[in-house]
């Protein structure tokens, strides 16, 4: 049983190596953002398997935290690509 | 009974692994940003959901503790994964990343051009 989880950790790390290849090679910036987002998702899988292997459930908070951070990072970066700013100023305010 | 529990956990985890590997192959082999976004958002989300389901079943059936944070994580990933893919694909299109050279149809392009023209006329 534990051997299976070790093997799946190795497979996920190979998949992360493929994503890192796309981050380095990727011809445009959105490619790199997509690959980084997917690296976050694969890290979530790794943390789940590691918490099985370490026989504790204290790591499971990190899963939720990492999911939220990956989503916020992707949305912020794509808003920067689309509009040039992340947090816009209000156009109607008198500043 | 023990064998049934273990095989259920191994089944869900290995389905998730297959989807993660499919994501890796898709990100390497597909030709442009949009198809890569398609591969990454859908299959990575399904893969991580299956693996977290396996982890949840492991903690539930073998350790005998029901972990609500994992269920919350699965629901959150199910909601935000496709939204992230959509947002980054839209940002790629609007910032002018070209499509694959063999793609046959671009529905959004003429619509955007028309809308930009209407906007300019409304300013003048």
PDB file of C-alpha atoms in Angstrom:
ATOM      1  CA  UNK A   1       0.000   0.000   0.000  1.00  0.00           C
ATOM      2  CA  UNK A   2       2.747   2.458   0.949  1.00  0.00           C
ATOM      3  CA  UNK A   3       4.744   1.383  -2.101  1.00  0.00           C
ATOM      4  CA  UNK A   4       1.807   2.398  -4.292  1.00  0.00           C
ATOM      5  CA  UNK A   5       1.755   5.877  -2.762  1.00  0.00           C
ATOM      6  CA  UNK A   6       5.509   6.251  -3.249  1.00  0.00           C
ATOM      7  CA  UNK A   7       5.164   5.266  -6.910  1.00  0.00           C
ATOM      8  CA  UNK A   8       2.356   7.753  -7.411  1.00  0.00           C
ATOM      9  CA  UNK A   9       4.512  10.468  -5.816  1.00  0.00           C
ATOM     10  CA  UNK A  10       7.238   9.688  -8.349  1.00  0.00           C
ATOM     11  CA  UNK A  11       4.735   9.853 -11.227  1.00  0.00           C
ATOM     12  CA  UNK A  12       3.409  13.218 -10.038  1.00  0.00           C
ATOM     13  CA  UNK A  13       6.930  14.591  -9.748  1.00  0.00           C
ATOM     14  CA  UNK A  14       7.621  13.506 -13.334  1.00  0.00           C
ATOM     15  CA  UNK A  15       4.452  15.337 -14.372  1.00  0.00           C
ATOM     16  CA  UNK A  16       5.710  18.432 -12.505  1.00  0.00           C
ATOM     17  CA  UNK A  17       8.956  18.140 -14.484  1.00  0.00           C
ATOM     18  CA  UNK A  18       6.867  18.251 -17.674  1.00  0.00           C
ATOM     19  CA  UNK A  19       5.064  21.372 -16.423  1.00  0.00           C
ATOM     20  CA  UNK A  20       8.419  23.005 -15.602  1.00  0.00           C
ATOM     21  CA  UNK A  21       9.523  22.248 -19.169  1.00  0.00           C
ATOM     22  CA  UNK A  22       6.453  24.167 -20.376  1.00  0.00           C
ATOM     23  CA  UNK A  23       7.225  27.045 -17.985  1.00  0.00           C
ATOM     24  CA  UNK A  24      10.750  27.338 -19.374  1.00  0.00           C
ATOM     25  CA  UNK A  25      10.016  26.751 -23.070  1.00  0.00           C
ATOM     26  CA  UNK A  26       6.487  28.191 -23.387  1.00  0.00           C
ATOM     27  CA  UNK A  27       6.498  30.741 -26.228  1.00  0.00           C
ATOM     28  CA  UNK A  28       4.053  33.201 -24.660  1.00  0.00           C
ATOM     29  CA  UNK A  29       3.329  34.433 -21.148  1.00  0.00           C
ATOM     30  CA  UNK A  30      -0.155  32.806 -20.807  1.00  0.00           C
ATOM     31  CA  UNK A  31       1.496  29.430 -21.465  1.00  0.00           C
ATOM     32  CA  UNK A  32       3.714  29.984 -18.472  1.00  0.00           C
ATOM     33  CA  UNK A  33       0.796  31.098 -16.306  1.00  0.00           C
ATOM     34  CA  UNK A  34      -1.210  27.988 -17.248  1.00  0.00           C
ATOM     35  CA  UNK A  35       1.754  25.759 -16.464  1.00  0.00           C
ATOM     36  CA  UNK A  36       2.360  27.450 -13.106  1.00  0.00           C
ATOM     37  CA  UNK A  37      -1.314  27.059 -12.193  1.00  0.00           C
ATOM     38  CA  UNK A  38      -1.095  23.368 -13.064  1.00  0.00           C
ATOM     39  CA  UNK A  39       2.080  23.048 -10.974  1.00  0.00           C
ATOM     40  CA  UNK A  40       0.040  24.344  -8.037  1.00  0.00           C
ATOM     41  CA  UNK A  41      -2.625  21.711  -8.688  1.00  0.00           C
ATOM     42  CA  UNK A  42      -0.013  18.940  -8.868  1.00  0.00           C
ATOM     43  CA  UNK A  43       1.540  20.193  -5.610  1.00  0.00           C
ATOM     44  CA  UNK A  44      -1.881  19.789  -3.987  1.00  0.00           C
ATOM     45  CA  UNK A  45      -1.889  16.124  -5.078  1.00  0.00           C
ATOM     46  CA  UNK A  46       1.632  15.685  -3.695  1.00  0.00           C
ATOM     47  CA  UNK A  47       0.648  17.155  -0.338  1.00  0.00           C
ATOM     48  CA  UNK A  48      -2.318  14.785  -0.099  1.00  0.00           C
ATOM     49  CA  UNK A  49      -0.130  11.759  -0.784  1.00  0.00           C
ATOM     50  CA  UNK A  50       2.603  12.987   1.575  1.00  0.00           C
ATOM     51  CA  UNK A  51       0.063  13.390   4.354  1.00  0.00           C
ATOM     52  CA  UNK A  52      -0.890   9.742   3.832  1.00  0.00           C
ATOM     53  CA  UNK A  53       2.762   8.703   3.898  1.00  0.00           C
ATOM     54  CA  UNK A  54       3.550  10.777   6.983  1.00  0.00           C
ATOM     55  CA  UNK A  55       0.440   9.349   8.654  1.00  0.00           C
ATOM     56  CA  UNK A  56      -0.919  12.672   9.825  1.00  0.00           C
ATOM     57  CA  UNK A  57      -3.829  14.884   8.876  1.00  0.00           C
ATOM     58  CA  UNK A  58      -2.222  18.168   9.891  1.00  0.00           C
ATOM     59  CA  UNK A  59      -1.024  18.843   6.352  1.00  0.00           C
ATOM     60  CA  UNK A  60      -4.525  18.955   4.965  1.00  0.00           C
ATOM     61  CA  UNK A  61      -4.972  22.656   5.764  1.00  0.00           C
ATOM     62  CA  UNK A  62      -2.218  23.390   3.282  1.00  0.00           C
ATOM     63  CA  UNK A  63      -4.290  21.845   0.478  1.00  0.00           C
ATOM     64  CA  UNK A  64      -7.062  24.396   0.873  1.00  0.00           C
ATOM     65  CA  UNK A  65      -4.561  27.221   1.311  1.00  0.00           C
ATOM     66  CA  UNK A  66      -2.633  26.255  -1.821  1.00  0.00           C
ATOM     67  CA  UNK A  67      -5.826  25.942  -3.889  1.00  0.00           C
ATOM     68  CA  UNK A  68      -6.912  29.440  -2.876  1.00  0.00           C
ATOM     69  CA  UNK A  69      -3.464  30.931  -3.495  1.00  0.00           C
ATOM     70  CA  UNK A  70      -3.125  29.311  -6.930  1.00  0.00           C
ATOM     71  CA  UNK A  71      -6.527  30.615  -7.989  1.00  0.00           C
ATOM     72  CA  UNK A  72      -5.853  34.156  -6.760  1.00  0.00           C
ATOM     73  CA  UNK A  73      -2.459  34.167  -8.464  1.00  0.00           C
ATOM     74  CA  UNK A  74      -3.905  33.036 -11.796  1.00  0.00           C
ATOM     75  CA  UNK A  75      -6.724  35.575 -11.718  1.00  0.00           C
ATOM     76  CA  UNK A  76      -4.377  38.421 -10.745  1.00  0.00           C
ATOM     77  CA  UNK A  77      -1.898  37.574 -13.472  1.00  0.00           C
ATOM     78  CA  UNK A  78      -4.527  37.246 -16.171  1.00  0.00           C
ATOM     79  CA  UNK A  79      -6.067  40.555 -15.151  1.00  0.00           C
ATOM     80  CA  UNK A  80      -2.629  42.119 -15.422  1.00  0.00           C
ATOM     81  CA  UNK A  81      -2.217  40.650 -18.918  1.00  0.00           C
ATOM     82  CA  UNK A  82      -5.643  41.844 -19.992  1.00  0.00           C
ATOM     83  CA  UNK A  83      -5.768  45.385 -18.632  1.00  0.00           C
ATOM     84  CA  UNK A  84      -2.269  46.295 -17.501  1.00  0.00           C
ATOM     85  CA  UNK A  85      -3.332  46.883 -13.909  1.00  0.00           C
ATOM     86  CA  UNK A  86      -4.506  44.465 -11.254  1.00  0.00           C
ATOM     87  CA  UNK A  87      -6.466  46.769  -8.958  1.00  0.00           C
ATOM     88  CA  UNK A  88      -8.096  49.539 -10.951  1.00  0.00           C
ATOM     89  CA  UNK A  89      -8.695  53.036  -9.736  1.00  0.00           C
ATOM     90  CA  UNK A  90     -12.261  54.198  -9.665  1.00  0.00           C
ATOM     91  CA  UNK A  91     -12.805  56.417 -12.659  1.00  0.00           C
ATOM     92  CA  UNK A  92     -15.474  58.563 -10.991  1.00  0.00           C
ATOM     93  CA  UNK A  93     -13.606  59.419  -7.812  1.00  0.00           C
ATOM     94  CA  UNK A  94     -12.166  62.918  -7.550  1.00  0.00           C
ATOM     95  CA  UNK A  95      -8.539  62.111  -6.850  1.00  0.00           C
TER      96      UNK A  95
ATOM     97  CA  UNK B   1     -13.178  -6.089   3.863  1.00  0.00           C
ATOM     98  CA  UNK B   2      -9.694  -4.681   4.200  1.00  0.00           C
ATOM     99  CA  UNK B   3      -8.933  -5.658   0.627  1.00  0.00           C
ATOM    100  CA  UNK B   4     -12.100  -3.933  -0.571  1.00  0.00           C
ATOM    101  CA  UNK B   5     -11.157  -0.702   1.225  1.00  0.00           C
ATOM    102  CA  UNK B   6      -7.608  -0.756  -0.107  1.00  0.00           C
ATOM    103  CA  UNK B   7      -8.693  -1.473  -3.656  1.00  0.00           C
ATOM    104  CA  UNK B   8     -11.218   1.386  -3.541  1.00  0.00           C
ATOM    105  CA  UNK B   9      -8.491   3.796  -2.428  1.00  0.00           C
ATOM    106  CA  UNK B  10      -6.047   2.513  -5.050  1.00  0.00           C
ATOM    107  CA  UNK B  11      -8.702   2.743  -7.775  1.00  0.00           C
ATOM    108  CA  UNK B  12      -9.569   6.399  -7.130  1.00  0.00           C
ATOM    109  CA  UNK B  13      -5.949   7.449  -6.653  1.00  0.00           C
ATOM    110  CA  UNK B  14      -4.805   5.753  -9.840  1.00  0.00           C
ATOM    111  CA  UNK B  15      -7.627   7.321 -11.875  1.00  0.00           C
ATOM    112  CA  UNK B  16      -6.382  10.678 -10.607  1.00  0.00           C
ATOM    113  CA  UNK B  17      -2.829   9.769 -11.533  1.00  0.00           C
ATOM    114  CA  UNK B  18      -3.878   8.871 -15.069  1.00  0.00           C
ATOM    115  CA  UNK B  19      -5.531  12.284 -15.445  1.00  0.00           C
ATOM    116  CA  UNK B  20      -2.441  14.094 -14.105  1.00  0.00           C
ATOM    117  CA  UNK B  21      -0.238  12.241 -16.606  1.00  0.00           C
ATOM    118  CA  UNK B  22      -2.689  13.110 -19.398  1.00  0.00           C
ATOM    119  CA  UNK B  23      -2.361  16.763 -18.356  1.00  0.00           C
ATOM    120  CA  UNK B  24       1.423  16.564 -18.594  1.00  0.00           C
ATOM    121  CA  UNK B  25       1.299  14.973 -22.052  1.00  0.00           C
ATOM    122  CA  UNK B  26      -1.248  17.547 -23.212  1.00  0.00           C
ATOM    123  CA  UNK B  27       0.799  20.473 -21.957  1.00  0.00           C
ATOM    124  CA  UNK B  28       3.853  19.209 -23.792  1.00  0.00           C
ATOM    125  CA  UNK B  29       2.283  18.133 -27.067  1.00  0.00           C
ATOM    126  CA  UNK B  30      -0.620  20.470 -27.869  1.00  0.00           C
ATOM    127  CA  UNK B  31       0.137  23.291 -30.292  1.00  0.00           C
ATOM    128  CA  UNK B  32      -1.212  26.586 -28.919  1.00  0.00           C
ATOM    129  CA  UNK B  33      -2.239  28.338 -25.711  1.00  0.00           C
ATOM    130  CA  UNK B  34      -5.949  27.676 -26.013  1.00  0.00           C
ATOM    131  CA  UNK B  35      -5.730  23.927 -26.472  1.00  0.00           C
ATOM    132  CA  UNK B  36      -3.151  23.749 -23.694  1.00  0.00           C
ATOM    133  CA  UNK B  37      -5.521  25.665 -21.428  1.00  0.00           C
ATOM    134  CA  UNK B  38      -8.232  23.200 -22.407  1.00  0.00           C
ATOM    135  CA  UNK B  39      -6.018  20.257 -21.403  1.00  0.00           C
ATOM    136  CA  UNK B  40      -4.724  21.844 -18.223  1.00  0.00           C
ATOM    137  CA  UNK B  41      -7.926  23.163 -16.690  1.00  0.00           C
ATOM    138  CA  UNK B  42     -10.188  20.169 -17.269  1.00  0.00           C
ATOM    139  CA  UNK B  43      -8.025  17.115 -16.774  1.00  0.00           C
ATOM    140  CA  UNK B  44      -5.891  18.587 -13.982  1.00  0.00           C
ATOM    141  CA  UNK B  45      -9.015  19.539 -12.067  1.00  0.00           C
ATOM    142  CA  UNK B  46     -10.526  16.065 -12.462  1.00  0.00           C
ATOM    143  CA  UNK B  47      -7.215  14.424 -11.540  1.00  0.00           C
ATOM    144  CA  UNK B  48      -6.714  16.413  -8.367  1.00  0.00           C
ATOM    145  CA  UNK B  49     -10.337  15.789  -7.397  1.00  0.00           C
ATOM    146  CA  UNK B  50      -9.897  12.038  -7.760  1.00  0.00           C
ATOM    147  CA  UNK B  51      -6.613  12.009  -5.827  1.00  0.00           C
ATOM    148  CA  UNK B  52      -8.088  14.067  -3.001  1.00  0.00           C
ATOM    149  CA  UNK B  53     -11.070  11.702  -2.990  1.00  0.00           C
ATOM    150  CA  UNK B  54      -8.596   8.835  -2.556  1.00  0.00           C
ATOM    151  CA  UNK B  55      -6.911  10.662   0.331  1.00  0.00           C
ATOM    152  CA  UNK B  56     -10.306  11.340   1.898  1.00  0.00           C
ATOM    153  CA  UNK B  57     -11.276   7.660   1.579  1.00  0.00           C
ATOM    154  CA  UNK B  58      -7.950   6.635   3.122  1.00  0.00           C
ATOM    155  CA  UNK B  59      -8.483   8.859   6.152  1.00  0.00           C
ATOM    156  CA  UNK B  60     -12.111   7.822   6.397  1.00  0.00           C
ATOM    157  CA  UNK B  61     -11.920   4.058   5.938  1.00  0.00           C
ATOM    158  CA  UNK B  62      -8.542   3.245   7.454  1.00  0.00           C
ATOM    159  CA  UNK B  63      -7.868   6.022   9.960  1.00  0.00           C
ATOM    160  CA  UNK B  64     -11.585   6.349  10.758  1.00  0.00           C
ATOM    161  CA  UNK B  65     -11.716  10.137  10.771  1.00  0.00           C
ATOM    162  CA  UNK B  66     -13.949  12.135   8.452  1.00  0.00           C
ATOM    163  CA  UNK B  67     -11.980  15.132   7.263  1.00  0.00           C
ATOM    164  CA  UNK B  68     -14.213  17.988   6.171  1.00  0.00           C
ATOM    165  CA  UNK B  69     -11.336  20.155   4.985  1.00  0.00           C
ATOM    166  CA  UNK B  70     -10.643  17.699   2.194  1.00  0.00           C
ATOM    167  CA  UNK B  71     -14.260  17.803   1.036  1.00  0.00           C
ATOM    168  CA  UNK B  72     -14.111  21.597   1.120  1.00  0.00           C
ATOM    169  CA  UNK B  73     -10.872  21.485  -0.895  1.00  0.00           C
ATOM    170  CA  UNK B  74     -12.486  19.210  -3.496  1.00  0.00           C
ATOM    171  CA  UNK B  75     -15.478  21.544  -3.840  1.00  0.00           C
ATOM    172  CA  UNK B  76     -13.239  24.599  -4.073  1.00  0.00           C
ATOM    173  CA  UNK B  77     -11.036  23.034  -6.755  1.00  0.00           C
ATOM    174  CA  UNK B  78     -14.132  21.974  -8.683  1.00  0.00           C
ATOM    175  CA  UNK B  79     -15.342  25.563  -8.703  1.00  0.00           C
ATOM    176  CA  UNK B  80     -12.096  27.423  -9.336  1.00  0.00           C
ATOM    177  CA  UNK B  81     -10.197  25.187 -11.751  1.00  0.00           C
ATOM    178  CA  UNK B  82     -12.326  25.803 -14.871  1.00  0.00           C
ATOM    179  CA  UNK B  83     -12.760  29.473 -13.915  1.00  0.00           C
ATOM    180  CA  UNK B  84      -8.985  29.887 -13.832  1.00  0.00           C
ATOM    181  CA  UNK B  85      -8.685  28.239 -17.237  1.00  0.00           C
ATOM    182  CA  UNK B  86     -11.376  30.480 -18.708  1.00  0.00           C
ATOM    183  CA  UNK B  87      -9.841  33.656 -17.287  1.00  0.00           C
ATOM    184  CA  UNK B  88      -6.367  32.950 -18.545  1.00  0.00           C
ATOM    185  CA  UNK B  89      -7.645  31.926 -21.990  1.00  0.00           C
ATOM    186  CA  UNK B  90      -9.622  35.155 -22.245  1.00  0.00           C
ATOM    187  CA  UNK B  91      -6.588  37.187 -21.168  1.00  0.00           C
ATOM    188  CA  UNK B  92      -4.501  35.396 -23.791  1.00  0.00           C
ATOM    189  CA  UNK B  93      -7.019  36.180 -26.539  1.00  0.00           C
ATOM    190  CA  UNK B  94      -7.459  39.820 -25.582  1.00  0.00           C
ATOM    191  CA  UNK B  95      -3.725  40.392 -25.282  1.00  0.00           C
ATOM    192  CA  UNK B  96      -3.315  39.125 -28.834  1.00  0.00           C
ATOM    193  CA  UNK B  97      -1.779  35.674 -28.580  1.00  0.00           C
ATOM    194  CA  UNK B  98      -2.196  34.070 -32.026  1.00  0.00           C
ATOM    195  CA  UNK B  99      -4.115  30.849 -32.527  1.00  0.00           C
ATOM    196  CA  UNK B 100      -2.688  27.725 -34.075  1.00  0.00           C
ATOM    197  CA  UNK B 101      -2.009  28.204 -37.789  1.00  0.00           C
ATOM    198  CA  UNK B 102      -4.274  25.311 -38.782  1.00  0.00           C
ATOM    199  CA  UNK B 103      -7.306  26.491 -36.824  1.00  0.00           C
ATOM    200  CA  UNK B 104     -10.308  27.000 -39.058  1.00  0.00           C
ATOM    201  CA  UNK B 105     -12.718  29.322 -37.307  1.00  0.00           C
ATOM    202  CA  UNK B 106     -12.444  32.384 -35.080  1.00  0.00           C
ATOM    203  CA  UNK B 107     -15.857  33.514 -33.921  1.00  0.00           C
ATOM    204  CA  UNK B 108     -14.772  36.038 -31.330  1.00  0.00           C
ATOM    205  CA  UNK B 109     -12.500  38.099 -33.625  1.00  0.00           C
ATOM    206  CA  UNK B 110     -15.125  39.766 -35.908  1.00  0.00           C
ATOM    207  CA  UNK B 111     -17.396  40.336 -32.941  1.00  0.00           C
ATOM    208  CA  UNK B 112     -14.652  42.130 -31.020  1.00  0.00           C
ATOM    209  CA  UNK B 113     -13.791  44.263 -34.054  1.00  0.00           C
ATOM    210  CA  UNK B 114     -17.427  45.262 -34.490  1.00  0.00           C
ATOM    211  CA  UNK B 115     -17.766  46.132 -30.840  1.00  0.00           C
ATOM    212  CA  UNK B 116     -14.607  48.231 -30.912  1.00  0.00           C
ATOM    213  CA  UNK B 117     -15.931  50.134 -33.930  1.00  0.00           C
ATOM    214  CA  UNK B 118     -19.245  50.812 -32.188  1.00  0.00           C
ATOM    215  CA  UNK B 119     -17.403  52.005 -29.106  1.00  0.00           C
ATOM    216  CA  UNK B 120     -15.302  54.407 -31.161  1.00  0.00           C
ATOM    217  CA  UNK B 121     -18.409  55.803 -32.873  1.00  0.00           C
ATOM    218  CA  UNK B 122     -20.115  56.328 -29.553  1.00  0.00           C
ATOM    219  CA  UNK B 123     -17.108  58.339 -28.368  1.00  0.00           C
ATOM    220  CA  UNK B 124     -17.068  60.521 -31.500  1.00  0.00           C
TER     221      UNK B 124
END
